[in-house]
Amino acid sequence: MKAPSKIKISIIIVLIIAFFTVLNLSNFANEVKNFFYFISAPIQKTLWQAGINVADFFETIAEIRELEQKNRELELGRQELLARIALLRELKKENEILREALNIGLQQEFELIFAWVVSKDIFQDSILINKGFKHGLEKGMSVITQEKVLVGKISQVYRNFSRVILISNKDKVFPAKISEKDILGTIEGRGNLQMALGFIPHQEQVNQGDLIVTTVLDRVFPKGLLVGQVIEIEPGIGHFQQIRVKPIFNLEKIKAVFVISQ
Amino acid sequence: MFKKILILCLFFYFLTLFQNSFLVHFNIFNLIPNFVLISVVVIVIKEKAKDNLGFFSAFIAGFFLDVFSQNFIGWNILILIGIVIAVKILKKYLRPVFGLRKSAINLILN
């Protein structure tokens, strides 16, 4: 029984091989494949898309750590770029201020050191600038704005920073004159960004809006620097008028200053 | 029998499609598990020694694998039939061993 069974199986196998050989040699195999591709196309397409979606999902999960790392790197890069942009903006501003100062001719009159205002102390009428003795600053140097407006005087010098006492500080007293009238007086700081012009006799004609400038008598500040503007005149007690003066500089808007080194 | 063959045709058709269209996206080290082959082997293991369902499975599964592959039709059929024969022979020789072990376990438990 075994021998005929083996022969039968062998014949079947040979027949199958022959069948498939003929099938593949003729074009019929391609037709069969084409038929199955045609009827399976919609299912295949759906399964293919689903496979992509699911694989992407798992790939994303697997890459979360890598993405986190990349995200951190990008964030660092972004911060670095932001810092660079900020620096460039600062430089641009500095450049604009220097150009303005050059137009006024400040650089020709004085030897100036540019400085940024780092902080402001309105209660003590002082500001902190970002230049110190490392940059050649010394105590007593005058500080002005690019519009040739007197701001104050350096009171303390550190390595990289300096404290500037504003002209409105209570301790500040210096000679000044009313511009174009040659009326001499003294500017006295009253604190809280207020000043007074003292020692002006009653007979002198002073008007609101008159500008006050530094004089040659002052050994502290160079002459001709704008100090303030008269805002109120009162008769006062005694021989002198009481004149209230407001500083020309706007402390809220002041961002950069020049230190007169010589 | 006809019903079984029809179910096998549908089962292997969709399994082949699933394997070729869906599972290809989940290759690990460029390897994809061949579920069609695994199914054929499981069917052969589970069927009785006298049954021929394994051969039918091999033929149908091989046919669909060939249709959805670059191979000429018949290549996978022959391979799967060869595997079915090998499994059947293995089953024939291993059955007494497993049967003996099963009897021994039953004896101990009882």
mmCIF file of C-alpha atoms in Angstrom:
data_model
loop_
_atom_site.group_PDB
_atom_site.id
_atom_site.type_symbol
_atom_site.label_atom_id
_atom_site.label_comp_id
_atom_site.label_asym_id
_atom_site.label_seq_id
_atom_site.Cartn_x
_atom_site.Cartn_y
_atom_site.Cartn_z
ATOM 1 C CA MET A 1 0.000 0.000 0.000
ATOM 2 C CA LYS A 2 2.893 2.313 0.734
ATOM 3 C CA ALA A 3 4.505 2.152 -2.680
ATOM 4 C CA PRO A 4 1.402 3.212 -4.699
ATOM 5 C CA SER A 5 0.704 5.972 -2.159
ATOM 6 C CA LYS A 6 4.225 7.363 -2.567
ATOM 7 C CA ILE A 7 3.930 7.198 -6.355
ATOM 8 C CA LYS A 8 0.566 8.966 -6.138
ATOM 9 C CA ILE A 9 2.013 11.745 -4.014
ATOM 10 C CA SER A 10 5.009 12.096 -6.301
ATOM 11 C CA ILE A 11 2.756 12.302 -9.350
ATOM 12 C CA ILE A 12 0.613 14.945 -7.647
ATOM 13 C CA ILE A 13 3.708 16.999 -6.757
ATOM 14 C CA VAL A 14 5.091 16.712 -10.275
ATOM 15 C CA LEU A 15 1.738 17.735 -11.701
ATOM 16 C CA ILE A 16 1.518 20.715 -9.373
ATOM 17 C CA ILE A 17 5.034 21.822 -10.326
ATOM 18 C CA ALA A 18 4.217 21.389 -13.998
ATOM 19 C CA PHE A 19 1.007 23.341 -13.571
ATOM 20 C CA PHE A 20 2.730 26.238 -11.889
ATOM 21 C CA THR A 21 5.578 26.207 -14.394
ATOM 22 C CA VAL A 22 3.116 26.504 -17.266
ATOM 23 C CA LEU A 23 1.143 29.099 -15.328
ATOM 24 C CA ASN A 24 4.192 31.252 -14.756
ATOM 25 C CA LEU A 25 5.577 30.846 -18.244
ATOM 26 C CA SER A 26 2.322 32.030 -19.760
ATOM 27 C CA ASN A 27 0.873 35.484 -19.122
ATOM 28 C CA PHE A 28 -1.929 33.975 -17.086
ATOM 29 C CA ALA A 29 -0.039 34.293 -13.779
ATOM 30 C CA ASN A 30 0.178 38.045 -14.293
ATOM 31 C CA GLU A 31 -3.558 38.152 -15.016
ATOM 32 C CA VAL A 32 -4.263 36.267 -11.790
ATOM 33 C CA LYS A 33 -2.048 38.620 -9.791
ATOM 34 C CA ASN A 34 -3.640 41.630 -11.454
ATOM 35 C CA PHE A 35 -7.119 40.390 -10.563
ATOM 36 C CA PHE A 36 -6.210 39.986 -6.892
ATOM 37 C CA TYR A 37 -4.460 43.351 -6.791
ATOM 38 C CA PHE A 38 -7.526 44.974 -8.296
ATOM 39 C CA ILE A 39 -10.044 43.540 -5.833
ATOM 40 C CA SER A 40 -7.679 44.039 -2.880
ATOM 41 C CA ALA A 41 -6.633 47.605 -3.661
ATOM 42 C CA PRO A 42 -9.151 49.382 -1.363
ATOM 43 C CA ILE A 43 -8.400 47.060 1.572
ATOM 44 C CA GLN A 44 -4.665 47.272 0.939
ATOM 45 C CA LYS A 45 -4.815 51.056 0.791
ATOM 46 C CA THR A 46 -6.735 51.248 4.078
ATOM 47 C CA LEU A 47 -4.432 48.794 5.798
ATOM 48 C CA TRP A 48 -1.343 50.578 4.437
ATOM 49 C CA GLN A 49 -2.537 53.959 5.732
ATOM 50 C CA ALA A 50 -3.527 52.449 9.069
ATOM 51 C CA GLY A 51 -0.092 50.823 9.298
ATOM 52 C CA ILE A 52 1.620 54.145 8.646
ATOM 53 C CA ASN A 53 -0.487 55.895 11.276
ATOM 54 C CA VAL A 54 0.021 53.251 13.928
ATOM 55 C CA ALA A 55 3.729 52.953 13.161
ATOM 56 C CA ASP A 56 4.096 56.741 13.338
ATOM 57 C CA PHE A 57 2.338 56.731 16.687
ATOM 58 C CA PHE A 58 4.681 54.128 18.137
ATOM 59 C CA GLU A 59 7.672 55.774 16.502
ATOM 60 C CA THR A 60 6.706 59.066 18.144
ATOM 61 C CA ILE A 61 6.448 57.365 21.526
ATOM 62 C CA ALA A 62 9.837 55.764 20.976
ATOM 63 C CA GLU A 63 11.334 59.094 19.933
ATOM 64 C CA ILE A 64 9.871 61.170 22.763
ATOM 65 C CA ARG A 65 13.160 61.260 24.657
ATOM 66 C CA GLU A 66 15.041 62.198 21.517
ATOM 67 C CA LEU A 67 12.445 64.877 20.775
ATOM 68 C CA GLU A 68 12.770 66.208 24.315
ATOM 69 C CA GLN A 69 16.518 66.425 23.864
ATOM 70 C CA LYS A 70 16.100 68.143 20.497
ATOM 71 C CA ASN A 71 13.540 70.481 22.000
ATOM 72 C CA ARG A 72 15.952 71.403 24.780
ATOM 73 C CA GLU A 73 18.711 72.050 22.258
ATOM 74 C CA LEU A 74 16.409 74.185 20.122
ATOM 75 C CA GLU A 75 15.250 76.113 23.168
ATOM 76 C CA LEU A 76 18.861 76.797 24.108
ATOM 77 C CA GLY A 77 19.598 77.882 20.554
ATOM 78 C CA ARG A 78 16.549 80.122 20.566
ATOM 79 C CA GLN A 79 17.598 81.736 23.837
ATOM 80 C CA GLU A 80 21.095 82.274 22.473
ATOM 81 C CA LEU A 81 19.650 83.936 19.369
ATOM 82 C CA LEU A 82 17.364 86.091 21.474
ATOM 83 C CA ALA A 83 20.361 87.163 23.536
ATOM 84 C CA ARG A 84 22.225 88.026 20.336
ATOM 85 C CA ILE A 85 19.245 89.988 19.020
ATOM 86 C CA ALA A 86 19.029 91.884 22.313
ATOM 87 C CA LEU A 87 22.754 92.654 22.117
ATOM 88 C CA LEU A 88 22.435 93.860 18.530
ATOM 89 C CA ARG A 89 19.503 96.075 19.490
ATOM 90 C CA GLU A 90 21.557 97.541 22.324
ATOM 91 C CA LEU A 91 24.398 98.199 19.906
ATOM 92 C CA LYS A 92 21.997 99.784 17.445
ATOM 93 C CA LYS A 93 20.641 102.100 20.143
ATOM 94 C CA GLU A 94 24.163 102.945 21.275
ATOM 95 C CA ASN A 95 25.082 103.705 17.679
ATOM 96 C CA GLU A 96 22.064 105.985 17.248
ATOM 97 C CA ILE A 97 22.869 107.866 20.450
ATOM 98 C CA LEU A 98 26.499 108.266 19.407
ATOM 99 C CA ARG A 99 25.436 109.533 15.983
ATOM 100 C CA GLU A 100 23.143 112.069 17.645
ATOM 101 C CA ALA A 101 25.931 113.168 19.945
ATOM 102 C CA LEU A 102 28.251 113.555 16.973
ATOM 103 C CA ASN A 103 25.681 115.694 15.189
ATOM 104 C CA ILE A 104 25.494 118.048 18.192
ATOM 105 C CA GLY A 105 29.262 118.235 18.238
ATOM 106 C CA LEU A 106 29.680 116.895 21.736
ATOM 107 C CA GLN A 107 32.643 114.792 20.737
ATOM 108 C CA GLN A 108 34.467 117.884 19.491
ATOM 109 C CA GLU A 109 33.901 119.834 22.715
ATOM 110 C CA PHE A 110 34.535 117.120 25.265
ATOM 111 C CA GLU A 111 36.170 113.800 25.635
ATOM 112 C CA LEU A 112 33.254 111.524 26.315
ATOM 113 C CA ILE A 113 32.715 108.034 27.653
ATOM 114 C CA PHE A 114 29.471 106.390 26.696
ATOM 115 C CA ALA A 115 27.527 104.534 29.404
ATOM 116 C CA TRP A 116 24.179 102.805 29.806
ATOM 117 C CA VAL A 117 21.971 103.606 32.770
ATOM 118 C CA VAL A 118 21.655 100.378 34.725
ATOM 119 C CA SER A 119 19.331 101.456 37.526
ATOM 120 C CA LYS A 120 17.644 104.546 38.904
ATOM 121 C CA ASP A 121 17.043 105.582 42.493
ATOM 122 C CA ILE A 122 14.457 108.353 42.323
ATOM 123 C CA PHE A 123 14.201 108.691 46.129
ATOM 124 C CA GLN A 124 17.893 109.457 46.447
ATOM 125 C CA ASP A 125 18.191 111.252 43.111
ATOM 126 C CA SER A 126 20.898 109.010 41.778
ATOM 127 C CA ILE A 127 21.499 106.605 38.928
ATOM 128 C CA LEU A 128 23.873 103.729 38.340
ATOM 129 C CA ILE A 129 25.792 103.522 35.062
ATOM 130 C CA ASN A 130 27.621 100.551 33.568
ATOM 131 C CA LYS A 131 31.111 102.033 33.442
ATOM 132 C CA GLY A 132 33.631 102.170 36.259
ATOM 133 C CA PHE A 133 37.290 102.904 36.951
ATOM 134 C CA LYS A 134 38.160 100.064 34.616
ATOM 135 C CA HIS A 135 36.857 102.291 31.820
ATOM 136 C CA GLY A 136 38.636 105.420 33.033
ATOM 137 C CA LEU A 137 35.883 106.981 35.124
ATOM 138 C CA GLU A 138 36.740 108.998 38.218
ATOM 139 C CA LYS A 139 34.853 110.538 41.070
ATOM 140 C CA GLY A 140 33.623 114.056 40.291
ATOM 141 C CA MET A 141 33.284 113.651 36.543
ATOM 142 C CA SER A 142 30.273 115.344 34.981
ATOM 143 C CA VAL A 143 27.539 113.301 33.379
ATOM 144 C CA ILE A 144 25.433 114.623 30.513
ATOM 145 C CA THR A 145 22.947 113.350 27.962
ATOM 146 C CA GLN A 146 23.481 113.343 24.218
ATOM 147 C CA GLU A 147 21.449 116.602 24.055
ATOM 148 C CA LYS A 148 24.096 118.360 26.169
ATOM 149 C CA VAL A 149 21.864 118.369 29.232
ATOM 150 C CA LEU A 150 23.547 118.135 32.623
ATOM 151 C CA VAL A 151 22.510 115.056 34.562
ATOM 152 C CA GLY A 152 24.821 114.996 37.543
ATOM 153 C CA LYS A 153 28.180 114.100 38.876
ATOM 154 C CA ILE A 154 29.883 110.804 39.636
ATOM 155 C CA SER A 155 29.872 110.248 43.389
ATOM 156 C CA GLN A 156 31.142 106.692 43.642
ATOM 157 C CA VAL A 157 33.244 104.669 41.239
ATOM 158 C CA TYR A 158 33.395 100.875 41.237
ATOM 159 C CA ARG A 159 35.301 98.585 38.942
ATOM 160 C CA ASN A 160 32.563 98.265 36.341
ATOM 161 C CA PHE A 161 29.884 100.647 37.579
ATOM 162 C CA SER A 162 29.541 104.183 38.867
ATOM 163 C CA ARG A 163 26.975 105.965 40.980
ATOM 164 C CA VAL A 164 25.871 109.333 39.616
ATOM 165 C CA ILE A 165 24.320 111.929 41.925
ATOM 166 C CA LEU A 166 21.726 113.913 39.995
ATOM 167 C CA ILE A 167 21.737 117.704 40.034
ATOM 168 C CA SER A 168 18.393 117.578 41.846
ATOM 169 C CA ASN A 169 19.961 115.789 44.821
ATOM 170 C CA LYS A 170 19.556 117.633 48.136
ATOM 171 C CA ASP A 171 23.312 117.928 48.626
ATOM 172 C CA LYS A 172 23.899 119.555 45.256
ATOM 173 C CA VAL A 173 24.569 123.270 45.082
ATOM 174 C CA PHE A 174 26.370 124.860 42.178
ATOM 175 C CA PRO A 175 26.403 128.217 40.376
ATOM 176 C CA ALA A 176 24.293 128.659 37.255
ATOM 177 C CA LYS A 177 22.873 131.451 35.160
ATOM 178 C CA ILE A 178 19.730 132.180 33.250
ATOM 179 C CA SER A 179 20.630 131.745 29.632
ATOM 180 C CA GLU A 180 20.726 134.903 27.416
ATOM 181 C CA LYS A 181 20.166 137.144 30.472
ATOM 182 C CA ASP A 182 23.387 136.555 32.308
ATOM 183 C CA ILE A 183 21.585 136.558 35.663
ATOM 184 C CA LEU A 184 23.742 134.563 38.020
ATOM 185 C CA GLY A 185 22.404 132.431 40.810
ATOM 186 C CA THR A 186 22.834 129.062 42.426
ATOM 187 C CA ILE A 187 21.026 125.850 41.678
ATOM 188 C CA GLU A 188 20.052 124.000 44.811
ATOM 189 C CA GLY A 189 18.832 120.450 44.720
ATOM 190 C CA ARG A 190 15.624 119.887 46.626
ATOM 191 C CA GLY A 191 15.390 116.168 46.113
ATOM 192 C CA ASN A 192 12.730 114.182 44.338
ATOM 193 C CA LEU A 193 13.796 115.662 40.989
ATOM 194 C CA GLN A 194 13.136 119.218 42.073
ATOM 195 C CA MET A 195 15.486 122.182 42.120
ATOM 196 C CA ALA A 196 15.472 125.846 43.007
ATOM 197 C CA LEU A 197 17.360 128.808 41.641
ATOM 198 C CA GLY A 198 18.566 130.899 44.527
ATOM 199 C CA PHE A 199 20.198 134.264 45.083
ATOM 200 C CA ILE A 200 18.234 136.043 42.351
ATOM 201 C CA PRO A 201 17.397 139.573 43.505
ATOM 202 C CA HIS A 202 13.836 140.887 43.207
ATOM 203 C CA GLN A 203 14.805 143.459 40.605
ATOM 204 C CA GLU A 204 15.909 140.814 38.117
ATOM 205 C CA GLN A 205 13.293 139.893 35.500
ATOM 206 C CA VAL A 206 12.826 136.142 35.440
ATOM 207 C CA ASN A 207 10.131 134.468 33.355
ATOM 208 C CA GLN A 208 8.610 131.019 33.293
ATOM 209 C CA GLY A 209 10.310 128.850 30.726
ATOM 210 C CA ASP A 210 13.683 130.538 31.031
ATOM 211 C CA LEU A 211 16.522 128.107 30.543
ATOM 212 C CA ILE A 212 19.291 127.740 33.070
ATOM 213 C CA VAL A 213 22.819 126.753 32.082
ATOM 214 C CA THR A 214 26.075 126.142 33.879
ATOM 215 C CA THR A 215 28.524 129.014 34.115
ATOM 216 C CA VAL A 216 32.241 129.479 33.771
ATOM 217 C CA LEU A 217 32.377 130.237 37.506
ATOM 218 C CA ASP A 218 31.679 126.632 38.238
ATOM 219 C CA ARG A 219 34.809 124.585 38.382
ATOM 220 C CA VAL A 220 32.785 121.410 38.714
ATOM 221 C CA PHE A 221 30.728 121.443 35.543
ATOM 222 C CA PRO A 222 31.803 122.701 32.134
ATOM 223 C CA LYS A 223 30.056 125.887 31.052
ATOM 224 C CA GLY A 224 27.087 126.031 28.751
ATOM 225 C CA LEU A 225 25.425 122.800 29.788
ATOM 226 C CA LEU A 226 21.661 122.868 30.057
ATOM 227 C CA VAL A 227 20.528 122.507 33.661
ATOM 228 C CA GLY A 228 16.820 123.215 33.918
ATOM 229 C CA GLN A 229 13.836 125.345 33.127
ATOM 230 C CA VAL A 230 12.037 127.867 35.318
ATOM 231 C CA ILE A 231 8.559 126.647 36.156
ATOM 232 C CA GLU A 232 7.420 128.880 39.025
ATOM 233 C CA ILE A 233 8.475 132.264 40.445
ATOM 234 C CA GLU A 234 7.459 133.465 43.905
ATOM 235 C CA PRO A 235 8.363 136.793 45.586
ATOM 236 C CA GLY A 236 9.895 135.040 48.570
ATOM 237 C CA ILE A 237 11.020 136.448 51.877
ATOM 238 C CA GLY A 238 14.024 138.736 52.074
ATOM 239 C CA HIS A 239 16.112 140.043 49.190
ATOM 240 C CA PHE A 240 15.773 137.111 46.811
ATOM 241 C CA GLN A 241 13.103 135.543 44.678
ATOM 242 C CA GLN A 242 12.037 131.960 45.114
ATOM 243 C CA ILE A 243 12.321 130.259 41.732
ATOM 244 C CA ARG A 244 11.373 126.640 41.176
ATOM 245 C CA VAL A 245 13.279 124.857 38.448
ATOM 246 C CA LYS A 246 12.681 121.497 36.850
ATOM 247 C CA PRO A 247 15.510 119.481 35.322
ATOM 248 C CA ILE A 248 15.645 119.300 31.526
ATOM 249 C CA PHE A 249 16.420 115.605 31.499
ATOM 250 C CA ASN A 250 13.590 113.155 31.812
ATOM 251 C CA LEU A 251 14.707 110.492 34.213
ATOM 252 C CA GLU A 252 12.065 108.057 33.046
ATOM 253 C CA LYS A 253 13.270 108.218 29.463
ATOM 254 C CA ILE A 254 16.977 108.509 30.078
ATOM 255 C CA LYS A 255 18.700 105.293 28.994
ATOM 256 C CA ALA A 256 22.214 106.308 28.089
ATOM 257 C CA VAL A 257 24.546 109.067 29.228
ATOM 258 C CA PHE A 258 27.978 110.474 28.451
ATOM 259 C CA VAL A 259 30.635 110.991 31.055
ATOM 260 C CA ILE A 260 32.896 113.949 30.386
ATOM 261 C CA SER A 261 36.333 112.575 31.064
ATOM 262 C CA GLN A 262 38.153 115.790 30.104
ATOM 263 C CA MET B 1 -14.892 20.307 4.020
ATOM 264 C CA PHE B 2 -15.834 22.873 1.381
ATOM 265 C CA LYS B 3 -16.907 25.270 4.125
ATOM 266 C CA LYS B 4 -13.581 24.814 5.894
ATOM 267 C CA ILE B 5 -11.684 25.505 2.693
ATOM 268 C CA LEU B 6 -13.739 28.631 2.039
ATOM 269 C CA ILE B 7 -13.015 29.884 5.575
ATOM 270 C CA LEU B 8 -9.316 29.087 5.078
ATOM 271 C CA CYS B 9 -9.322 31.033 1.793
ATOM 272 C CA LEU B 10 -10.857 34.101 3.416
ATOM 273 C CA PHE B 11 -8.647 33.799 6.493
ATOM 274 C CA PHE B 12 -5.376 33.533 4.534
ATOM 275 C CA TYR B 13 -6.446 36.191 2.021
ATOM 276 C CA PHE B 14 -6.986 38.779 4.752
ATOM 277 C CA LEU B 15 -4.008 37.591 6.787
ATOM 278 C CA THR B 16 -1.738 37.970 3.760
ATOM 279 C CA LEU B 17 -3.119 41.416 3.064
ATOM 280 C CA PHE B 18 -2.685 42.354 6.724
ATOM 281 C CA GLN B 19 0.881 41.063 6.710
ATOM 282 C CA ASN B 20 1.873 42.740 3.446
ATOM 283 C CA SER B 21 0.119 46.065 3.993
ATOM 284 C CA PHE B 22 -0.045 46.649 7.740
ATOM 285 C CA LEU B 23 2.705 44.667 9.433
ATOM 286 C CA VAL B 24 5.396 45.839 6.986
ATOM 287 C CA HIS B 25 5.479 49.114 8.921
ATOM 288 C CA PHE B 26 6.519 47.356 12.125
ATOM 289 C CA ASN B 27 9.752 45.730 11.051
ATOM 290 C CA ILE B 28 12.223 45.173 13.862
ATOM 291 C CA PHE B 29 15.805 44.852 12.593
ATOM 292 C CA ASN B 30 14.277 44.493 9.093
ATOM 293 C CA LEU B 31 12.363 41.394 10.189
ATOM 294 C CA ILE B 32 8.623 40.919 10.022
ATOM 295 C CA PRO B 33 6.942 37.905 11.651
ATOM 296 C CA ASN B 34 5.393 35.638 9.029
ATOM 297 C CA PHE B 35 1.960 35.070 10.542
ATOM 298 C CA VAL B 36 0.807 33.119 7.485
ATOM 299 C CA LEU B 37 3.555 30.553 8.021
ATOM 300 C CA ILE B 38 2.878 30.463 11.773
ATOM 301 C CA SER B 39 -0.845 29.882 11.089
ATOM 302 C CA VAL B 40 -0.117 27.012 8.706
ATOM 303 C CA VAL B 41 2.223 25.383 11.241
ATOM 304 C CA VAL B 42 -0.349 25.785 14.031
ATOM 305 C CA ILE B 43 -3.060 24.229 11.848
ATOM 306 C CA VAL B 44 -0.824 21.264 11.041
ATOM 307 C CA ILE B 45 0.093 20.775 14.705
ATOM 308 C CA LYS B 46 -3.519 20.969 15.830
ATOM 309 C CA GLU B 47 -5.003 18.706 13.126
ATOM 310 C CA LYS B 48 -5.248 14.973 13.398
ATOM 311 C CA ALA B 49 -2.605 12.836 11.689
ATOM 312 C CA LYS B 50 -5.050 11.584 9.079
ATOM 313 C CA ASP B 51 -6.451 15.004 8.184
ATOM 314 C CA ASN B 52 -5.279 16.907 5.127
ATOM 315 C CA LEU B 53 -6.298 20.388 6.258
ATOM 316 C CA GLY B 54 -2.627 21.298 6.661
ATOM 317 C CA PHE B 55 -1.953 20.651 2.978
ATOM 318 C CA PHE B 56 -4.943 22.718 1.921
ATOM 319 C CA SER B 57 -3.828 25.488 4.256
ATOM 320 C CA ALA B 58 -0.312 25.355 2.809
ATOM 321 C CA PHE B 59 -1.669 25.526 -0.725
ATOM 322 C CA ILE B 60 -4.038 28.428 -0.074
ATOM 323 C CA ALA B 61 -1.612 30.376 2.118
ATOM 324 C CA GLY B 62 1.249 29.806 -0.332
ATOM 325 C CA PHE B 63 -0.929 30.900 -3.226
ATOM 326 C CA PHE B 64 -1.839 34.212 -1.561
ATOM 327 C CA LEU B 65 1.744 34.805 -0.457
ATOM 328 C CA ASP B 66 2.848 34.314 -4.071
ATOM 329 C CA VAL B 67 0.114 36.552 -5.451
ATOM 330 C CA PHE B 68 1.103 39.415 -3.175
ATOM 331 C CA SER B 69 4.815 38.974 -3.659
ATOM 332 C CA GLN B 70 7.363 39.193 -6.455
ATOM 333 C CA ASN B 71 7.753 35.424 -6.568
ATOM 334 C CA PHE B 72 6.286 33.298 -9.267
ATOM 335 C CA ILE B 73 3.074 31.532 -8.300
ATOM 336 C CA GLY B 74 3.915 28.187 -6.736
ATOM 337 C CA TRP B 75 7.121 29.120 -4.934
ATOM 338 C CA ASN B 76 5.601 29.648 -1.487
ATOM 339 C CA ILE B 77 3.105 26.852 -2.073
ATOM 340 C CA LEU B 78 5.946 24.388 -2.481
ATOM 341 C CA ILE B 79 7.816 25.747 0.506
ATOM 342 C CA LEU B 80 4.744 25.584 2.742
ATOM 343 C CA ILE B 81 3.836 22.089 1.549
ATOM 344 C CA GLY B 82 7.392 21.066 2.367
ATOM 345 C CA ILE B 83 7.047 22.558 5.834
ATOM 346 C CA VAL B 84 3.703 20.785 6.348
ATOM 347 C CA ILE B 85 5.279 17.453 5.411
ATOM 348 C CA ALA B 86 8.199 18.137 7.776
ATOM 349 C CA VAL B 87 5.873 19.024 10.648
ATOM 350 C CA LYS B 88 3.736 15.962 10.016
ATOM 351 C CA ILE B 89 6.832 13.733 10.109
ATOM 352 C CA LEU B 90 8.022 15.422 13.293
ATOM 353 C CA LYS B 91 4.606 14.965 14.827
ATOM 354 C CA LYS B 92 4.672 11.295 13.901
ATOM 355 C CA TYR B 93 8.014 10.763 15.684
ATOM 356 C CA LEU B 94 7.433 13.086 18.627
ATOM 357 C CA ARG B 95 3.872 12.048 19.502
ATOM 358 C CA PRO B 96 4.891 8.863 21.449
ATOM 359 C CA VAL B 97 7.365 10.924 23.502
ATOM 360 C CA PHE B 98 4.828 13.644 24.377
ATOM 361 C CA GLY B 99 2.091 11.030 24.859
ATOM 362 C CA LEU B 100 4.285 9.146 27.358
ATOM 363 C CA ARG B 101 5.059 12.318 29.276
ATOM 364 C CA LYS B 102 1.359 13.191 29.403
ATOM 365 C CA SER B 103 0.513 9.712 30.727
ATOM 366 C CA ALA B 104 3.242 9.989 33.391
ATOM 367 C CA ILE B 105 1.920 13.377 34.566
ATOM 368 C CA ASN B 106 -1.610 12.005 34.747
ATOM 369 C CA LEU B 107 -0.351 9.033 36.777
ATOM 370 C CA ILE B 108 1.433 11.291 39.287
ATOM 371 C CA LEU B 109 -1.524 13.634 39.627
ATOM 372 C CA ASN B 110 -3.975 10.822 40.142
#
